[in-house]
mmCIF file of C-alpha atoms and ligand atoms in Angstrom:
data_model
loop_
_atom_site.group_PDB
_atom_site.id
_atom_site.type_symbol
_atom_site.label_atom_id
_atom_site.label_comp_id
_atom_site.label_asym_id
_atom_site.label_seq_id
_atom_site.Cartn_x
_atom_site.Cartn_y
_atom_site.Cartn_z
ATOM 1 C CA MET O 12 27.228 -12.394 12.150
ATOM 2 C CA ALA O 13 24.015 -12.317 10.144
ATOM 3 C CA GLN O 14 24.267 -11.874 6.385
ATOM 4 C CA ARG O 15 23.502 -8.400 5.280
ATOM 5 C CA GLY O 16 22.634 -6.781 1.985
ATOM 6 C CA LEU O 17 21.327 -8.106 -1.292
ATOM 7 C CA THR O 18 21.429 -11.667 -2.549
ATOM 8 C CA ARG O 19 22.013 -12.762 -6.157
ATOM 9 C CA THR O 20 18.919 -14.929 -6.636
ATOM 10 C CA TYR O 21 15.279 -15.205 -5.634
ATOM 11 C CA GLN O 22 15.964 -18.665 -4.144
ATOM 12 C CA GLU O 23 18.621 -17.252 -1.856
ATOM 13 C CA SER O 24 16.396 -14.342 -0.831
ATOM 14 C CA ARG O 25 13.480 -16.641 -0.140
ATOM 15 C CA ALA O 26 15.527 -19.117 1.907
ATOM 16 C CA ARG O 27 17.037 -16.325 3.957
ATOM 17 C CA PHE O 28 13.620 -14.743 4.552
ATOM 18 C CA LEU O 29 12.045 -18.031 5.670
ATOM 19 C CA ASP O 30 14.971 -18.786 8.003
ATOM 20 C CA ALA O 31 14.859 -15.338 9.575
ATOM 21 C CA ALA O 32 11.067 -15.483 9.941
ATOM 22 C CA ALA O 33 11.298 -18.877 11.661
ATOM 23 C CA ALA O 34 14.058 -17.602 13.952
ATOM 24 C CA ALA O 35 11.860 -14.642 14.891
ATOM 25 C CA GLY O 36 9.022 -16.999 15.820
ATOM 26 C CA ALA O 37 6.768 -15.766 13.016
ATOM 27 C CA ARG O 38 3.750 -17.703 11.787
ATOM 28 C CA ILE O 39 4.580 -18.525 8.174
ATOM 29 C CA GLU O 40 2.276 -19.430 5.302
ATOM 30 C CA SER O 41 3.406 -20.124 1.744
ATOM 31 C CA PHE O 42 1.268 -19.900 -1.374
ATOM 32 C CA PRO O 43 2.867 -21.673 -4.360
ATOM 33 C CA HIS O 44 2.898 -20.028 -7.764
ATOM 34 C CA PRO O 45 2.041 -22.284 -10.740
ATOM 35 C CA ARG O 46 5.230 -21.534 -12.689
ATOM 36 C CA ALA O 47 8.882 -22.339 -12.004
ATOM 37 C CA GLY O 48 11.749 -19.914 -11.553
ATOM 38 C CA LEU O 49 14.804 -19.221 -13.709
ATOM 39 C CA HIS O 50 16.663 -22.155 -12.133
ATOM 40 C CA GLY O 51 13.605 -24.416 -11.986
ATOM 41 C CA GLU O 52 12.934 -23.460 -8.385
ATOM 42 C CA THR O 53 9.545 -23.347 -6.669
ATOM 43 C CA LEU O 54 7.974 -19.907 -6.577
ATOM 44 C CA ALA O 55 5.651 -18.676 -3.852
ATOM 45 C CA ILE O 56 4.230 -15.736 -2.021
ATOM 46 C CA ASP O 57 5.394 -16.199 1.575
ATOM 47 C CA VAL O 58 3.611 -14.481 4.438
ATOM 48 C CA ALA O 59 5.187 -14.171 7.892
ATOM 49 C CA ALA O 60 3.252 -12.683 10.808
ATOM 50 C CA LEU O 61 4.449 -11.534 14.226
ATOM 51 C CA GLY O 62 2.380 -10.227 17.108
ATOM 52 C CA GLU O 63 -1.112 -10.950 18.420
ATOM 53 C CA PRO O 64 -3.221 -12.918 15.896
ATOM 54 C CA ASP O 65 -6.332 -10.912 16.845
ATOM 55 C CA ALA O 66 -4.651 -7.497 16.919
ATOM 56 C CA THR O 67 -6.852 -4.580 15.880
ATOM 57 C CA ALA O 68 -4.026 -3.001 13.886
ATOM 58 C CA VAL O 69 -1.842 -4.564 11.195
ATOM 59 C CA LEU O 70 1.280 -3.283 9.503
ATOM 60 C CA LEU O 71 1.842 -4.973 6.151
ATOM 61 C CA ILE O 72 5.315 -4.705 4.613
ATOM 62 C CA VAL O 73 5.470 -5.927 1.020
ATOM 63 C CA SER O 74 8.391 -6.838 -1.246
ATOM 64 C CA GLY O 75 8.630 -7.747 -4.903
ATOM 65 C CA THR O 76 5.487 -6.132 -6.319
ATOM 66 C CA HIS O 77 7.827 -5.339 -9.168
ATOM 67 C CA GLY O 78 9.721 -8.636 -9.207
ATOM 68 C CA VAL O 79 13.386 -7.629 -9.438
ATOM 69 C CA GLU O 80 12.801 -4.784 -6.963
ATOM 70 C CA GLY O 81 12.378 -7.610 -4.459
ATOM 71 C CA PHE O 82 16.153 -7.977 -4.081
ATOM 72 C CA THR O 83 16.054 -4.819 -2.004
ATOM 73 C CA GLY O 84 12.615 -5.378 -0.466
ATOM 74 C CA SER O 85 13.504 -8.884 0.658
ATOM 75 C CA ALA O 86 16.822 -7.707 2.125
ATOM 76 C CA LEU O 87 14.931 -5.053 4.097
ATOM 77 C CA GLN O 88 12.393 -7.574 5.405
ATOM 78 C CA HIS O 89 15.284 -9.827 6.404
ATOM 79 C CA HIS O 90 16.989 -6.892 8.115
ATOM 80 C CA TRP O 91 13.805 -6.170 10.088
ATOM 81 C CA LEU O 92 13.454 -9.789 11.200
ATOM 82 C CA ASP O 93 17.082 -9.669 12.342
ATOM 83 C CA ARG O 94 16.319 -6.600 14.426
ATOM 84 C CA VAL O 95 13.519 -8.540 16.125
ATOM 85 C CA THR O 96 15.736 -11.519 16.947
ATOM 86 C CA SER O 97 19.036 -9.751 17.641
ATOM 87 C CA SER O 98 20.372 -9.796 21.190
ATOM 88 C CA ASP O 99 19.525 -6.134 21.748
ATOM 89 C CA ALA O 100 16.051 -6.668 20.159
ATOM 90 C CA SER O 101 16.031 -3.133 18.772
ATOM 91 C CA VAL O 102 12.446 -3.538 17.628
ATOM 92 C CA GLN O 103 9.440 -5.176 19.251
ATOM 93 C CA VAL O 104 5.894 -5.591 18.068
ATOM 94 C CA PRO O 105 3.771 -3.721 20.601
ATOM 95 C CA SER O 106 0.510 -4.967 22.049
ATOM 96 C CA GLY O 107 -2.454 -4.405 19.728
ATOM 97 C CA LEU O 108 -0.359 -4.699 16.571
ATOM 98 C CA ARG O 109 0.516 -7.486 14.180
ATOM 99 C CA VAL O 110 3.294 -7.059 11.646
ATOM 100 C CA VAL O 111 2.867 -9.049 8.455
ATOM 101 C CA LEU O 112 5.690 -9.413 5.963
ATOM 102 C CA LEU O 113 4.586 -10.373 2.478
ATOM 103 C CA HIS O 114 7.582 -11.734 0.577
ATOM 104 C CA ALA O 115 7.610 -11.623 -3.244
ATOM 105 C CA PHE O 116 4.160 -10.441 -4.241
ATOM 106 C CA ASN O 117 5.297 -11.097 -7.825
ATOM 107 C CA PRO O 118 7.593 -14.103 -7.306
ATOM 108 C CA TYR O 119 7.948 -14.934 -11.009
ATOM 109 C CA GLY O 120 9.339 -11.491 -11.852
ATOM 110 C CA PHE O 121 11.680 -11.670 -8.859
ATOM 111 C CA ALA O 122 13.058 -15.081 -9.879
ATOM 112 C CA TRP O 123 13.379 -14.178 -13.563
ATOM 113 C CA VAL O 124 14.916 -10.789 -12.726
ATOM 114 C CA ARG O 125 12.101 -8.872 -14.346
ATOM 115 C CA ARG O 126 10.012 -5.988 -13.143
ATOM 116 C CA VAL O 127 6.891 -7.541 -14.680
ATOM 117 C CA ASN O 128 5.217 -10.881 -14.006
ATOM 118 C CA GLU O 129 4.746 -14.150 -15.930
ATOM 119 C CA ASP O 130 2.407 -12.378 -18.381
ATOM 120 C CA ASN O 131 4.722 -9.410 -19.007
ATOM 121 C CA VAL O 132 2.278 -7.481 -16.809
ATOM 122 C CA ASP O 133 3.226 -4.642 -14.498
ATOM 123 C CA LEU O 134 1.343 -5.597 -11.327
ATOM 124 C CA ASN O 135 0.903 -1.924 -10.468
ATOM 125 C CA ARG O 136 -1.035 -1.334 -13.680
ATOM 126 C CA ASN O 137 -3.229 -4.432 -13.266
ATOM 127 C CA PHE O 138 -5.513 -3.306 -10.429
ATOM 128 C CA ILE O 139 -7.965 -1.416 -12.595
ATOM 129 C CA ASP O 140 -11.705 -2.073 -12.691
ATOM 130 C CA TRP O 141 -11.834 -4.914 -15.229
ATOM 131 C CA THR O 142 -15.607 -4.607 -15.632
ATOM 132 C CA ARG O 143 -14.906 -1.430 -17.615
ATOM 133 C CA GLU O 144 -12.775 -0.595 -20.639
ATOM 134 C CA PRO O 145 -9.119 -0.224 -19.594
ATOM 135 C CA PRO O 146 -7.875 3.377 -19.522
ATOM 136 C CA ALA O 147 -6.737 4.657 -22.908
ATOM 137 C CA ASN O 148 -3.126 5.710 -23.489
ATOM 138 C CA GLU O 149 -3.343 6.606 -27.166
ATOM 139 C CA ASP O 150 0.116 8.099 -27.489
ATOM 140 C CA TYR O 151 1.777 4.860 -26.403
ATOM 141 C CA GLY O 152 0.984 3.252 -29.756
ATOM 142 C CA GLY O 153 3.144 5.762 -31.636
ATOM 143 C CA LEU O 154 6.126 4.881 -29.443
ATOM 144 C CA ALA O 155 5.587 1.129 -29.124
ATOM 145 C CA HIS O 156 7.909 0.137 -31.991
ATOM 146 C CA LEU O 157 10.626 2.477 -30.700
ATOM 147 C CA LEU O 158 10.392 1.281 -27.111
ATOM 148 C CA VAL O 159 10.377 -2.432 -27.973
ATOM 149 C CA PRO O 160 11.842 -2.898 -31.469
ATOM 150 C CA ASP O 161 12.050 -6.246 -33.259
ATOM 151 C CA ASP O 162 15.681 -6.791 -32.375
ATOM 152 C CA TRP O 163 18.282 -5.330 -30.063
ATOM 153 C CA ASP O 164 21.468 -5.075 -32.079
ATOM 154 C CA ASP O 165 23.679 -2.044 -31.484
ATOM 155 C CA ASP O 166 22.351 -0.112 -34.490
ATOM 156 C CA THR O 167 18.720 -0.602 -33.545
ATOM 157 C CA GLN O 168 19.396 0.352 -29.936
ATOM 158 C CA GLN O 169 21.166 3.501 -30.958
ATOM 159 C CA GLN O 170 18.612 4.590 -33.536
ATOM 160 C CA THR O 171 15.533 3.942 -31.420
ATOM 161 C CA THR O 172 17.111 5.591 -28.393
ATOM 162 C CA LEU O 173 17.932 8.718 -30.402
ATOM 163 C CA GLN O 174 14.363 8.841 -31.680
ATOM 164 C CA LEU O 175 12.995 8.506 -28.147
ATOM 165 C CA LEU O 176 15.255 11.305 -26.948
ATOM 166 C CA ALA O 177 14.045 13.457 -29.847
ATOM 167 C CA LYS O 178 10.492 12.700 -28.761
ATOM 168 C CA ALA O 179 11.362 13.829 -25.222
ATOM 169 C CA GLU O 180 12.633 17.116 -26.671
ATOM 170 C CA GLU O 181 9.418 17.519 -28.614
ATOM 171 C CA ILE O 182 6.792 16.767 -25.962
ATOM 172 C CA GLY O 183 8.768 17.286 -22.761
ATOM 173 C CA PHE O 184 10.360 14.683 -20.545
ATOM 174 C CA SER O 185 7.540 14.459 -18.004
ATOM 175 C CA ARG O 186 4.904 13.958 -20.698
ATOM 176 C CA LEU O 187 7.060 11.230 -22.239
ATOM 177 C CA GLN O 188 7.399 9.581 -18.807
ATOM 178 C CA GLU O 189 3.621 9.662 -18.474
ATOM 179 C CA VAL O 190 3.016 8.059 -21.872
ATOM 180 C CA VAL O 191 5.707 5.401 -21.402
ATOM 181 C CA SER O 192 5.173 4.492 -17.749
ATOM 182 C CA GLY O 193 1.596 5.534 -16.995
ATOM 183 C CA GLY O 194 0.338 2.138 -18.110
ATOM 184 C CA GLN O 195 -0.960 0.734 -21.404
ATOM 185 C CA TYR O 196 -3.402 -2.080 -22.202
ATOM 186 C CA THR O 197 -2.871 -2.454 -25.935
ATOM 187 C CA HIS O 198 0.655 -3.862 -26.448
ATOM 188 C CA PRO O 199 1.164 -7.162 -24.565
ATOM 189 C CA THR O 200 4.889 -7.313 -25.320
ATOM 190 C CA GLY O 201 5.404 -3.632 -24.547
ATOM 191 C CA VAL O 202 6.605 -1.904 -21.404
ATOM 192 C CA PHE O 203 4.340 -0.965 -18.469
ATOM 193 C CA TYR O 204 1.651 -3.287 -19.846
ATOM 194 C CA GLY O 205 -1.358 -3.615 -17.528
ATOM 195 C CA GLY O 206 -2.708 -6.915 -18.870
ATOM 196 C CA SER O 207 -6.047 -8.090 -20.258
ATOM 197 C CA GLY O 208 -7.564 -9.166 -16.931
ATOM 198 C CA PRO O 209 -6.581 -9.821 -13.318
ATOM 199 C CA VAL O 210 -3.269 -11.719 -13.104
ATOM 200 C CA TRP O 211 -2.226 -14.434 -10.645
ATOM 201 C CA SER O 212 -0.967 -12.049 -7.919
ATOM 202 C CA HIS O 213 -4.117 -9.942 -8.302
ATOM 203 C CA HIS O 214 -6.323 -13.002 -7.767
ATOM 204 C CA TRP O 215 -4.168 -14.003 -4.798
ATOM 205 C CA LEU O 216 -4.736 -10.636 -3.139
ATOM 206 C CA ASP O 217 -8.484 -10.760 -3.812
ATOM 207 C CA GLU O 218 -8.612 -14.170 -2.196
ATOM 208 C CA HIS O 219 -6.289 -13.700 0.781
ATOM 209 C CA LEU O 220 -6.022 -10.055 1.806
ATOM 210 C CA ARG O 221 -9.083 -10.142 4.056
ATOM 211 C CA ARG O 222 -7.678 -13.097 5.992
ATOM 212 C CA VAL O 223 -4.170 -11.635 6.168
ATOM 213 C CA VAL O 224 -5.647 -8.542 7.786
ATOM 214 C CA GLY O 225 -7.918 -10.582 10.072
ATOM 215 C CA ASP O 226 -9.888 -8.587 12.616
ATOM 216 C CA ALA O 227 -7.835 -5.441 12.211
ATOM 217 C CA THR O 228 -9.734 -2.195 11.795
ATOM 218 C CA ARG O 229 -6.582 -0.181 11.100
ATOM 219 C CA VAL O 230 -4.086 -1.220 8.463
ATOM 220 C CA GLY O 231 -0.811 0.388 7.462
ATOM 221 C CA ILE O 232 0.929 -0.732 4.271
ATOM 222 C CA ILE O 233 4.498 -0.100 3.167
ATOM 223 C CA ASP O 234 5.132 -1.380 -0.357
ATOM 224 C CA LEU O 235 8.865 -1.480 -1.122
ATOM 225 C CA HIS O 236 10.106 -0.312 -4.532
ATOM 226 C CA THR O 237 13.319 0.707 -6.276
ATOM 227 C CA GLY O 238 14.313 2.402 -9.521
ATOM 228 C CA LEU O 239 13.001 5.958 -9.246
ATOM 229 C CA GLY O 240 14.479 9.077 -7.694
ATOM 230 C CA PRO O 241 17.927 10.124 -6.469
ATOM 231 C CA TRP O 242 20.488 7.421 -5.551
ATOM 232 C CA GLY O 243 19.758 5.885 -2.140
ATOM 233 C CA HIS O 244 16.954 8.313 -1.401
ATOM 234 C CA GLY O 245 13.683 6.802 -0.162
ATOM 235 C CA GLU O 246 10.594 8.763 -1.175
ATOM 236 C CA LEU O 247 7.187 7.964 0.292
ATOM 237 C CA ILE O 248 4.529 8.007 -2.398
ATOM 238 C CA SER O 249 0.783 8.048 -1.867
ATOM 239 C CA HIS O 250 -1.770 6.998 -4.474
ATOM 240 C CA GLU O 251 -4.213 9.452 -2.896
ATOM 241 C CA GLY O 252 -4.754 13.174 -3.330
ATOM 242 C CA ARG O 253 -3.658 15.594 -0.635
ATOM 243 C CA GLU O 254 -7.210 16.004 0.679
ATOM 244 C CA ALA O 255 -7.754 12.278 1.303
ATOM 245 C CA PRO O 256 -7.815 11.077 4.938
ATOM 246 C CA GLY O 257 -5.270 8.326 4.204
ATOM 247 C CA TYR O 258 -2.840 10.855 2.765
ATOM 248 C CA ARG O 259 -3.292 13.107 5.788
ATOM 249 C CA ARG O 260 -2.683 10.238 8.213
ATOM 250 C CA GLY O 261 0.420 9.357 6.225
ATOM 251 C CA THR O 262 1.877 12.838 6.616
ATOM 252 C CA ALA O 263 1.048 12.778 10.350
ATOM 253 C CA TRP O 264 3.005 9.524 10.724
ATOM 254 C CA TRP O 265 5.893 10.171 8.401
ATOM 255 C CA GLY O 266 6.129 13.846 7.591
ATOM 256 C CA GLU O 267 6.592 14.310 3.880
ATOM 257 C CA VAL O 268 4.538 12.036 1.633
ATOM 258 C CA ARG O 269 4.375 12.854 -2.081
ATOM 259 C CA SER O 270 1.066 12.477 -3.838
ATOM 260 C CA MET O 271 1.225 10.719 -7.188
ATOM 261 C CA VAL O 272 -2.167 12.162 -8.110
ATOM 262 C CA ASP O 273 -1.129 15.741 -7.461
ATOM 263 C CA GLY O 274 2.027 15.444 -9.560
ATOM 264 C CA GLU O 275 4.464 15.871 -6.660
ATOM 265 C CA SER O 276 6.122 12.505 -6.919
ATOM 266 C CA VAL O 277 9.025 10.979 -8.855
ATOM 267 C CA SER O 278 6.393 8.565 -10.144
ATOM 268 C CA ALA O 279 4.063 9.478 -12.995
ATOM 269 C CA ASN O 280 0.357 9.377 -12.164
ATOM 270 C CA LEU O 281 -0.535 5.859 -13.136
ATOM 271 C CA SER O 282 -3.554 3.620 -13.441
ATOM 272 C CA GLY O 283 -4.095 0.310 -11.681
ATOM 273 C CA ASP O 284 -1.681 0.354 -8.732
ATOM 274 C CA TRP O 285 -2.585 -2.237 -6.101
ATOM 275 C CA LEU O 286 -2.508 0.116 -3.121
ATOM 276 C CA GLY O 287 -5.304 2.070 -4.776
ATOM 277 C CA ALA O 288 -7.471 -1.075 -4.790
ATOM 278 C CA VAL O 289 -6.963 -2.096 -1.154
ATOM 279 C CA GLU O 290 -9.634 0.110 0.373
ATOM 280 C CA SER O 291 -12.341 -1.438 -1.797
ATOM 281 C CA MET O 292 -11.116 -4.920 -0.799
ATOM 282 C CA LEU O 293 -11.303 -4.024 2.902
ATOM 283 C CA PRO O 294 -14.548 -2.140 3.445
ATOM 284 C CA GLY O 295 -14.777 -0.506 6.858
ATOM 285 C CA VAL O 296 -11.024 -0.726 7.478
ATOM 286 C CA GLU O 297 -8.937 2.421 7.898
ATOM 287 C CA VAL O 298 -6.071 2.043 5.418
ATOM 288 C CA THR O 299 -2.896 4.129 5.407
ATOM 289 C CA ALA O 300 -0.752 2.978 2.511
ATOM 290 C CA VAL O 301 2.430 4.201 0.881
ATOM 291 C CA ALA O 302 5.017 3.025 -1.556
ATOM 292 C CA LEU O 303 8.580 3.514 -0.327
ATOM 293 C CA GLU O 304 10.531 4.158 -3.518
ATOM 294 C CA TYR O 305 14.339 4.138 -3.518
ATOM 295 C CA GLY O 306 16.434 5.730 -6.215
ATOM 296 C CA THR O 307 19.098 3.680 -7.986
ATOM 297 C CA VAL O 308 20.386 4.882 -11.355
ATOM 298 C CA ASP O 309 19.001 7.575 -13.657
ATOM 299 C CA THR O 310 15.673 7.181 -15.443
ATOM 300 C CA VAL O 311 17.165 6.665 -18.907
ATOM 301 C CA THR O 312 19.407 3.834 -17.666
ATOM 302 C CA VAL O 313 16.387 2.207 -16.008
ATOM 303 C CA LEU O 314 14.327 2.529 -19.183
ATOM 304 C CA GLN O 315 17.121 1.032 -21.317
ATOM 305 C CA ALA O 316 17.192 -2.009 -19.021
ATOM 306 C CA LEU O 317 13.416 -2.408 -19.227
ATOM 307 C CA ARG O 318 13.533 -2.136 -23.019
ATOM 308 C CA ALA O 319 16.291 -4.757 -23.273
ATOM 309 C CA ASP O 320 14.230 -7.060 -21.028
ATOM 310 C CA ALA O 321 11.038 -6.494 -23.024
ATOM 311 C CA VAL O 322 12.778 -7.253 -26.339
ATOM 312 C CA LEU O 323 14.357 -10.402 -24.854
ATOM 313 C CA HIS O 324 10.972 -11.751 -23.757
ATOM 314 C CA ALA O 325 9.085 -10.554 -26.845
ATOM 315 C CA THR O 326 11.404 -12.712 -28.961
ATOM 316 C CA GLY O 327 10.465 -15.743 -26.861
ATOM 317 C CA GLU O 328 14.030 -16.708 -25.971
ATOM 318 C CA PRO O 329 14.462 -15.657 -22.355
ATOM 319 C CA LEU O 330 17.276 -18.201 -21.900
ATOM 320 C CA GLY O 331 18.983 -17.445 -25.220
ATOM 321 C CA THR O 332 22.457 -16.090 -25.900
ATOM 322 C CA GLY O 333 23.024 -12.802 -24.136
ATOM 323 C CA SER O 334 20.046 -13.233 -21.834
ATOM 324 C CA ASP O 335 22.196 -13.371 -18.680
ATOM 325 C CA ALA O 336 23.679 -10.013 -19.636
ATOM 326 C CA VAL O 337 20.191 -8.542 -19.942
ATOM 327 C CA ARG O 338 19.248 -9.900 -16.510
ATOM 328 C CA ALA O 339 22.435 -8.417 -15.064
ATOM 329 C CA GLN O 340 21.534 -5.081 -16.668
ATOM 330 C CA VAL O 341 18.028 -5.207 -15.149
ATOM 331 C CA ARG O 342 19.296 -6.156 -11.705
ATOM 332 C CA ALA O 343 21.840 -3.305 -11.809
ATOM 333 C CA ALA O 344 19.083 -0.837 -12.687
ATOM 334 C CA PHE O 345 16.984 -1.805 -9.653
ATOM 335 C CA ALA O 346 19.469 -2.925 -7.001
ATOM 336 C CA ASP O 347 22.849 -1.579 -5.982
ATOM 337 C CA ASP O 348 25.430 -3.802 -4.285
ATOM 338 C CA ASP O 349 27.340 -0.805 -2.918
ATOM 339 C CA PRO O 350 27.139 -1.150 0.900
ATOM 340 C CA ALA O 351 26.751 2.646 1.157
ATOM 341 C CA TRP O 352 23.567 2.424 -0.912
ATOM 342 C CA PHE O 353 22.135 -0.310 1.272
ATOM 343 C CA ASP O 354 23.086 1.585 4.467
ATOM 344 C CA ALA O 355 21.119 4.617 3.269
ATOM 345 C CA VAL O 356 18.196 2.427 2.248
ATOM 346 C CA VAL O 357 18.140 0.632 5.606
ATOM 347 C CA ALA O 358 18.301 3.841 7.637
ATOM 348 C CA ARG O 359 15.285 5.237 5.811
ATOM 349 C CA PHE O 360 13.418 1.940 6.083
ATOM 350 C CA ASP O 361 13.930 1.790 9.864
ATOM 351 C CA GLU O 362 12.673 5.351 10.215
ATOM 352 C CA VAL O 363 9.530 4.657 8.153
ATOM 353 C CA VAL O 364 8.706 1.317 9.776
ATOM 354 C CA ASP O 365 9.356 2.542 13.318
ATOM 355 C CA ALA O 366 7.041 5.533 12.757
ATOM 356 C CA ALA O 367 4.273 3.253 11.474
ATOM 357 C CA ILE O 368 4.707 0.889 14.438
ATOM 358 C CA SER O 369 4.474 3.752 16.905
ATOM 359 C CA HIS O 370 1.331 5.249 15.291
ATOM 360 C CA LEU O 371 -0.690 2.183 14.355
ATOM 361 C CA PRO O 372 -1.858 0.538 17.582
ATOM 362 C CA ALA O 373 -5.023 2.177 18.897
HETATM 363 ZN ZN1 ZN F 21 8.332 -0.501 -8.379
#
């Protein structure tokens, strides 16, 4: 029987993905990352494609935009490849469509069990227009020292957490979420940092997206995420407003899609997400893109894990004493090893992917 569920390491996820892609007869390309992983392993973005090379429609399924969230995304890609190769072949790529699986868009974060990349950058805050001033998030500065204090002993954790909760009381939880997670460009060791220019994965997309898409005139994108929303629930999130054609196509394919812009989503409205940049990279192509966001634990537990991770890396000792515990805390915030969680996640994934496959070919 095929392995199912989440692995413990990036290496294991990558090996399993490449094996399953080869077994499915996919065309595979690997793009090495300049840095090494937690265990010294090679890092790469791996791209596996199935279906006609000159198809006019492409479905792109992406894992690991947020590093550690790739444990789930990779397992889902592996699950899909297994469906293609299984004896009952419960899924087939129809004529006119190519399915492209992009494994570990942020491979460094995946391998190091971080949501951010090698520069402490949140990839989904990095796709802003770098020819202009980055968006301002003035209120972040007042919280920066509370979110990522100088050390992480029990006293400091307790005190800073109480102060953050008091702040939530004062300005409201959703405003606090916006300030903390909306993106900031001023505190490089902080949380939800957008960077000071395009990062490695951003450059990779600029360079390769056009070729990945090929001749397609219609592109669907499902970007797999975890860490927001109710346990096991998969919310579809659009970066577009409700009036946008892409948003409307999304609701025609999938039913309910929540708009981040119109404040309907579990996600705060944020700056610099990569899906929002795709249309400008693919002029003339009809793009229908969503994030599929699965809930794990509650928001405060997720934030505590991200703070612990940020402090660990701000101190420059990511392999120091206690660092494995922090990585375990981060993994637990973004991936759940309970088979019931993965069953729910898979069922939703199949529904979303199957709907895209049935709507995409012209
Ligand atoms: Zn995410």
